[in-house]
Coordinates of C-alpha atoms in Angstrom, one line a residue:
Chain R
Q1 CA 0.2 0.0 -0.2
V2 CA 1.1 3.1 -0.7
Q3 CA 3.0 5.3 2.1
L4 CA 4.7 8.3 3.4
Q5 CA 7.0 7.9 5.9
Q6 CA 7.7 11.6 7.3
S7 CA 10.6 12.0 9.3
G8 CA 10.5 12.8 13.2
A9 CA 10.3 16.4 15.5
E10 CA 12.8 18.5 14.8
L11 CA 14.4 21.8 17.0
A12 CA 15.6 23.8 16.3
K13 CA 17.1 28.0 16.5
P14 CA 16.5 31.0 14.6
G15 CA 18.3 31.3 12.3
S16 CA 19.1 28.1 11.5
S17 CA 17.9 25.3 9.2
V18 CA 16.2 21.9 8.7
K19 CA 15.4 19.1 6.4
I20 CA 12.7 17.5 6.3
S21 CA 12.5 14.1 4.4
C22 CA 9.3 12.1 2.8
K23 CA 10.3 8.3 1.7
A24 CA 7.5 7.4 -0.6
S25 CA 6.2 3.6 -0.7
G26 CA 4.0 0.8 -2.2
Y27 CA 4.3 2.7 -5.8
T28 CA 6.3 3.6 -8.2
F29 CA 8.3 6.8 -6.7
T30 CA 8.9 8.5 -9.8
S31 CA 5.1 8.4 -11.6
Y32 CA 4.2 10.9 -9.2
Y33 CA 4.7 14.1 -7.8
I34 CA 5.7 15.1 -4.1
S35 CA 4.0 18.2 -2.2
W36 CA 4.9 20.1 0.6
I37 CA 2.3 22.1 2.9
K38 CA 2.5 23.8 6.4
Q39 CA -0.4 23.6 9.0
T40 CA -0.7 26.3 11.8
T41 CA -3.2 27.2 14.2
G42 CA -3.6 30.6 13.3
Q43 CA -3.1 30.0 9.5
G44 CA -4.9 26.5 8.0
L45 CA -3.2 25.1 5.8
E46 CA -0.6 25.9 2.8
Y47 CA 0.4 24.7 -0.4
I48 CA 4.7 25.2 0.0
G49 CA 5.0 23.2 -3.4
Y50 CA 6.0 20.3 -5.8
I51 CA 8.9 18.9 -7.0
N52 CA 8.8 16.6 -9.7
T53 CA 9.9 13.2 -8.4
G54 CA 11.5 12.1 -12.1
S55 CA 12.9 16.0 -13.0
G56 CA 13.4 17.4 -10.0
G57 CA 12.0 20.2 -11.5
T58 CA 9.8 22.4 -9.0
N59 CA 7.1 24.5 -8.2
Y60 CA 6.8 27.0 -5.0
N61 CA 4.3 29.4 -4.0
E62 CA 5.6 33.0 -4.3
K63 CA 5.3 32.8 -0.1
F64 CA 7.6 30.1 0.6
K65 CA 10.5 30.7 -2.5
G66 CA 14.1 31.6 -0.6
K67 CA 12.0 29.7 2.8
A68 CA 12.0 26.6 1.3
T69 CA 14.4 23.8 -0.9
L70 CA 12.8 20.3 -2.7
T71 CA 15.1 17.9 -3.5
V72 CA 14.9 13.9 -4.3
D73 CA 16.5 11.5 -3.9
K74 CA 15.0 8.8 -6.8
S75 CA 17.3 6.0 -5.5
S76 CA 15.6 6.0 -2.2
S77 CA 12.4 7.6 -3.2
T78 CA 12.9 9.4 -0.8
A79 CA 11.8 13.6 -0.8
F80 CA 13.4 16.1 0.7
M81 CA 12.2 19.7 2.3
Q82 CA 15.0 21.6 3.9
L83 CA 13.6 25.4 5.2
S84 CA 16.0 27.7 5.8
S85 CA 16.3 30.5 7.7
L86 CA 13.6 29.6 10.7
T87 CA 12.6 32.0 12.3
P88 CA 9.4 31.2 15.5
D89 CA 7.1 32.1 12.4
D90 CA 8.4 29.0 10.7
S91 CA 7.5 26.7 13.4
A92 CA 4.4 24.1 12.2
V93 CA 3.4 20.9 10.9
Y94 CA 4.7 20.1 8.1
Y95 CA 3.1 17.1 5.7
C96 CA 3.5 16.0 2.5
A97 CA 1.6 14.4 0.3
R98 CA 1.3 13.0 -3.2
F99 CA 0.5 14.6 -5.6
G100 CA -1.3 12.7 -8.9
A101 CA -4.4 12.8 -10.5
A102 CA -6.3 12.8 -7.8
P103 CA -4.5 15.2 -5.6
F104 CA -2.9 15.0 -1.9
A105 CA -5.0 11.1 -1.7
Y106 CA -1.9 10.2 -0.1
W107 CA 0.1 12.1 2.5
G108 CA 2.6 11.4 5.5
Q109 CA 2.3 12.1 9.5
G110 CA 3.6 15.0 9.2
T111 CA 6.7 16.4 10.9
L112 CA 6.6 19.3 13.6
V113 CA 8.8 22.0 13.2
T114 CA 9.7 24.0 15.9
V115 CA 11.7 26.7 16.2
S116 CA 13.5 28.2 19.8
S117 CA 15.7 30.2 20.8
Chain L
D1 CA -4.7 33.8 -4.8
I2 CA -7.3 31.9 -5.0
V3 CA -10.0 32.7 -1.9
L4 CA -12.2 29.3 -0.3
T5 CA -14.5 31.1 2.0
Q6 CA -16.0 28.2 4.6
A7 CA -19.1 28.5 6.9
P8 CA -19.8 27.8 9.3
L9 CA -16.8 28.0 11.6
S10 CA -17.9 24.9 13.6
V11 CA -21.0 22.3 13.1
S12 CA -22.6 20.4 16.0
V13 CA -25.0 17.5 14.7
T14 CA -26.6 15.0 16.5
P15 CA -25.4 11.2 15.0
G16 CA -27.9 9.8 12.4
E17 CA -29.0 13.8 11.3
S18 CA -27.3 15.4 8.1
A19 CA -25.3 18.7 7.8
S20 CA -24.1 20.8 5.3
I21 CA -20.8 22.7 5.2
S22 CA -20.1 24.8 2.7
C23 CA -17.3 26.6 0.5
R24 CA -16.7 30.1 -1.7
S25 CA -14.2 30.3 -4.4
S26 CA -13.6 34.0 -5.3
K27 CA -13.2 32.7 -8.7
S28 CA -14.8 29.7 -11.2
L29 CA -12.9 26.7 -10.2
L30 CA -14.6 25.1 -14.0
S31 CA -11.4 24.5 -16.5
S32 CA -11.3 24.6 -19.7
K33 CA -11.1 21.5 -19.9
G34 CA -15.2 20.9 -18.5
I35 CA -13.1 20.0 -15.1
T36 CA -15.0 21.3 -11.0
S37 CA -11.2 21.4 -9.5
L38 CA -13.0 21.5 -6.4
Y39 CA -11.9 19.0 -3.5
W40 CA -12.5 17.8 0.4
Y41 CA -11.2 16.4 2.6
L42 CA -11.3 15.6 6.8
Q43 CA -8.6 15.6 8.8
K44 CA -9.4 13.8 12.3
P45 CA -7.9 14.9 15.5
G46 CA -4.1 14.2 15.6
K47 CA -4.6 12.5 12.6
S48 CA -3.8 13.9 8.3
P49 CA -6.2 14.7 6.6
Q50 CA -7.4 12.7 3.8
L51 CA -9.2 12.8 0.8
L52 CA -13.5 12.2 0.7
I53 CA -14.5 14.3 -2.6
Y54 CA -12.7 14.7 -6.0
R55 CA -13.4 17.4 -8.9
M56 CA -16.6 18.6 -6.8
S57 CA -18.8 15.8 -6.8
N58 CA -16.6 12.3 -6.6
L59 CA -16.5 10.1 -3.7
A60 CA -13.0 8.6 -2.9
S61 CA -11.9 5.3 -2.9
G62 CA -13.6 3.9 0.8
V63 CA -15.3 6.9 1.9
P64 CA -18.9 6.0 2.9
D65 CA -21.6 7.5 0.7
R66 CA -22.8 9.4 3.7
F67 CA -21.4 11.7 1.8
S68 CA -21.5 13.9 -1.2
G69 CA -20.2 16.7 -2.6
S70 CA -22.5 19.5 -5.1
G71 CA -22.1 22.5 -6.3
S72 CA -21.9 25.6 -9.4
E73 CA -18.5 27.7 -10.3
T74 CA -17.4 29.1 -7.3
D75 CA -20.6 27.4 -4.5
F76 CA -19.8 24.3 -3.4
T77 CA -21.6 22.0 -0.6
L78 CA -20.7 19.1 1.3
K79 CA -23.3 16.6 2.0
I80 CA -23.0 14.8 5.3
S81 CA -26.0 12.0 5.8
K82 CA -26.4 10.0 9.0
V83 CA -23.2 11.6 10.5
E84 CA -21.7 8.8 12.7
T85 CA -18.9 9.8 16.0
E86 CA -16.1 8.8 13.2
D87 CA -17.0 11.5 10.8
V88 CA -16.0 14.6 13.7
G89 CA -12.2 16.2 12.9
V90 CA -12.4 19.7 10.9
Y91 CA -13.5 19.5 6.4
Y92 CA -11.4 21.2 4.5
C93 CA -12.1 22.2 0.9
A94 CA -8.7 23.5 -1.5
Q95 CA -8.8 24.6 -4.7
F96 CA -6.3 23.0 -7.6
L97 CA -7.1 24.3 -10.7
E98 CA -3.8 27.5 -10.1
Y99 CA -1.4 27.8 -9.1
P100 CA -0.7 28.5 -5.9
F101 CA -3.5 25.4 -4.5
T102 CA -5.3 26.9 -1.2
F103 CA -7.6 25.7 1.2
G104 CA -10.6 26.7 2.0
S105 CA -9.5 27.5 6.4
G106 CA -11.6 24.8 8.3
T107 CA -15.3 24.3 9.2
K108 CA -15.4 22.2 12.9
L109 CA -17.9 18.8 13.6
E110 CA -18.7 18.3 17.0
I111 CA -21.1 15.2 17.6
K112 CA -23.6 16.5 20.3

């Protein structure tokens, strides 16, 4: 069955970076894009962007350009999102989701990122 | 960006009764291919969102037929008939017509 397994919670200091992973299984990894979504209590669900897992091409929400960098390792069927220059506003749960004909039919379990000094 | 406005903010329902949630879009979600790109998700407490309805009115795999979606180009409704306790959570509409994809702010369903 399709599974997206995300890395564990992160505690980071302001100004630093974190890199979250999303390991896919149960399907052909390069047949579907991987998207990333941010969830906060105040802003709800926000689309960050997607990565073409075959070509590595990316599409970013303008709001997250310069903040998020999406990459992929096809050999391990894993997508990554790096968040840089962290501030407390980046504290959130981040999800990866498979993007196909039925967008976001499969989600990872979420990764909590807490930014605090 | 396309703005999706959901109502109500929360709804409290007696098991066995029905509930309706509204989602209004700031722009038509009807594509040139005749597809209405409006989706519904349910996020149960402590879980990731799950897909309920795709393309406005199509039931996702494994979703009970108590759930149904309808609407026009800008106004959409999710109806849950015969609500069960397992239906509690936050319901979100989402659009995938244009980048950036956007979500409604959510409607919390509680059981009386």
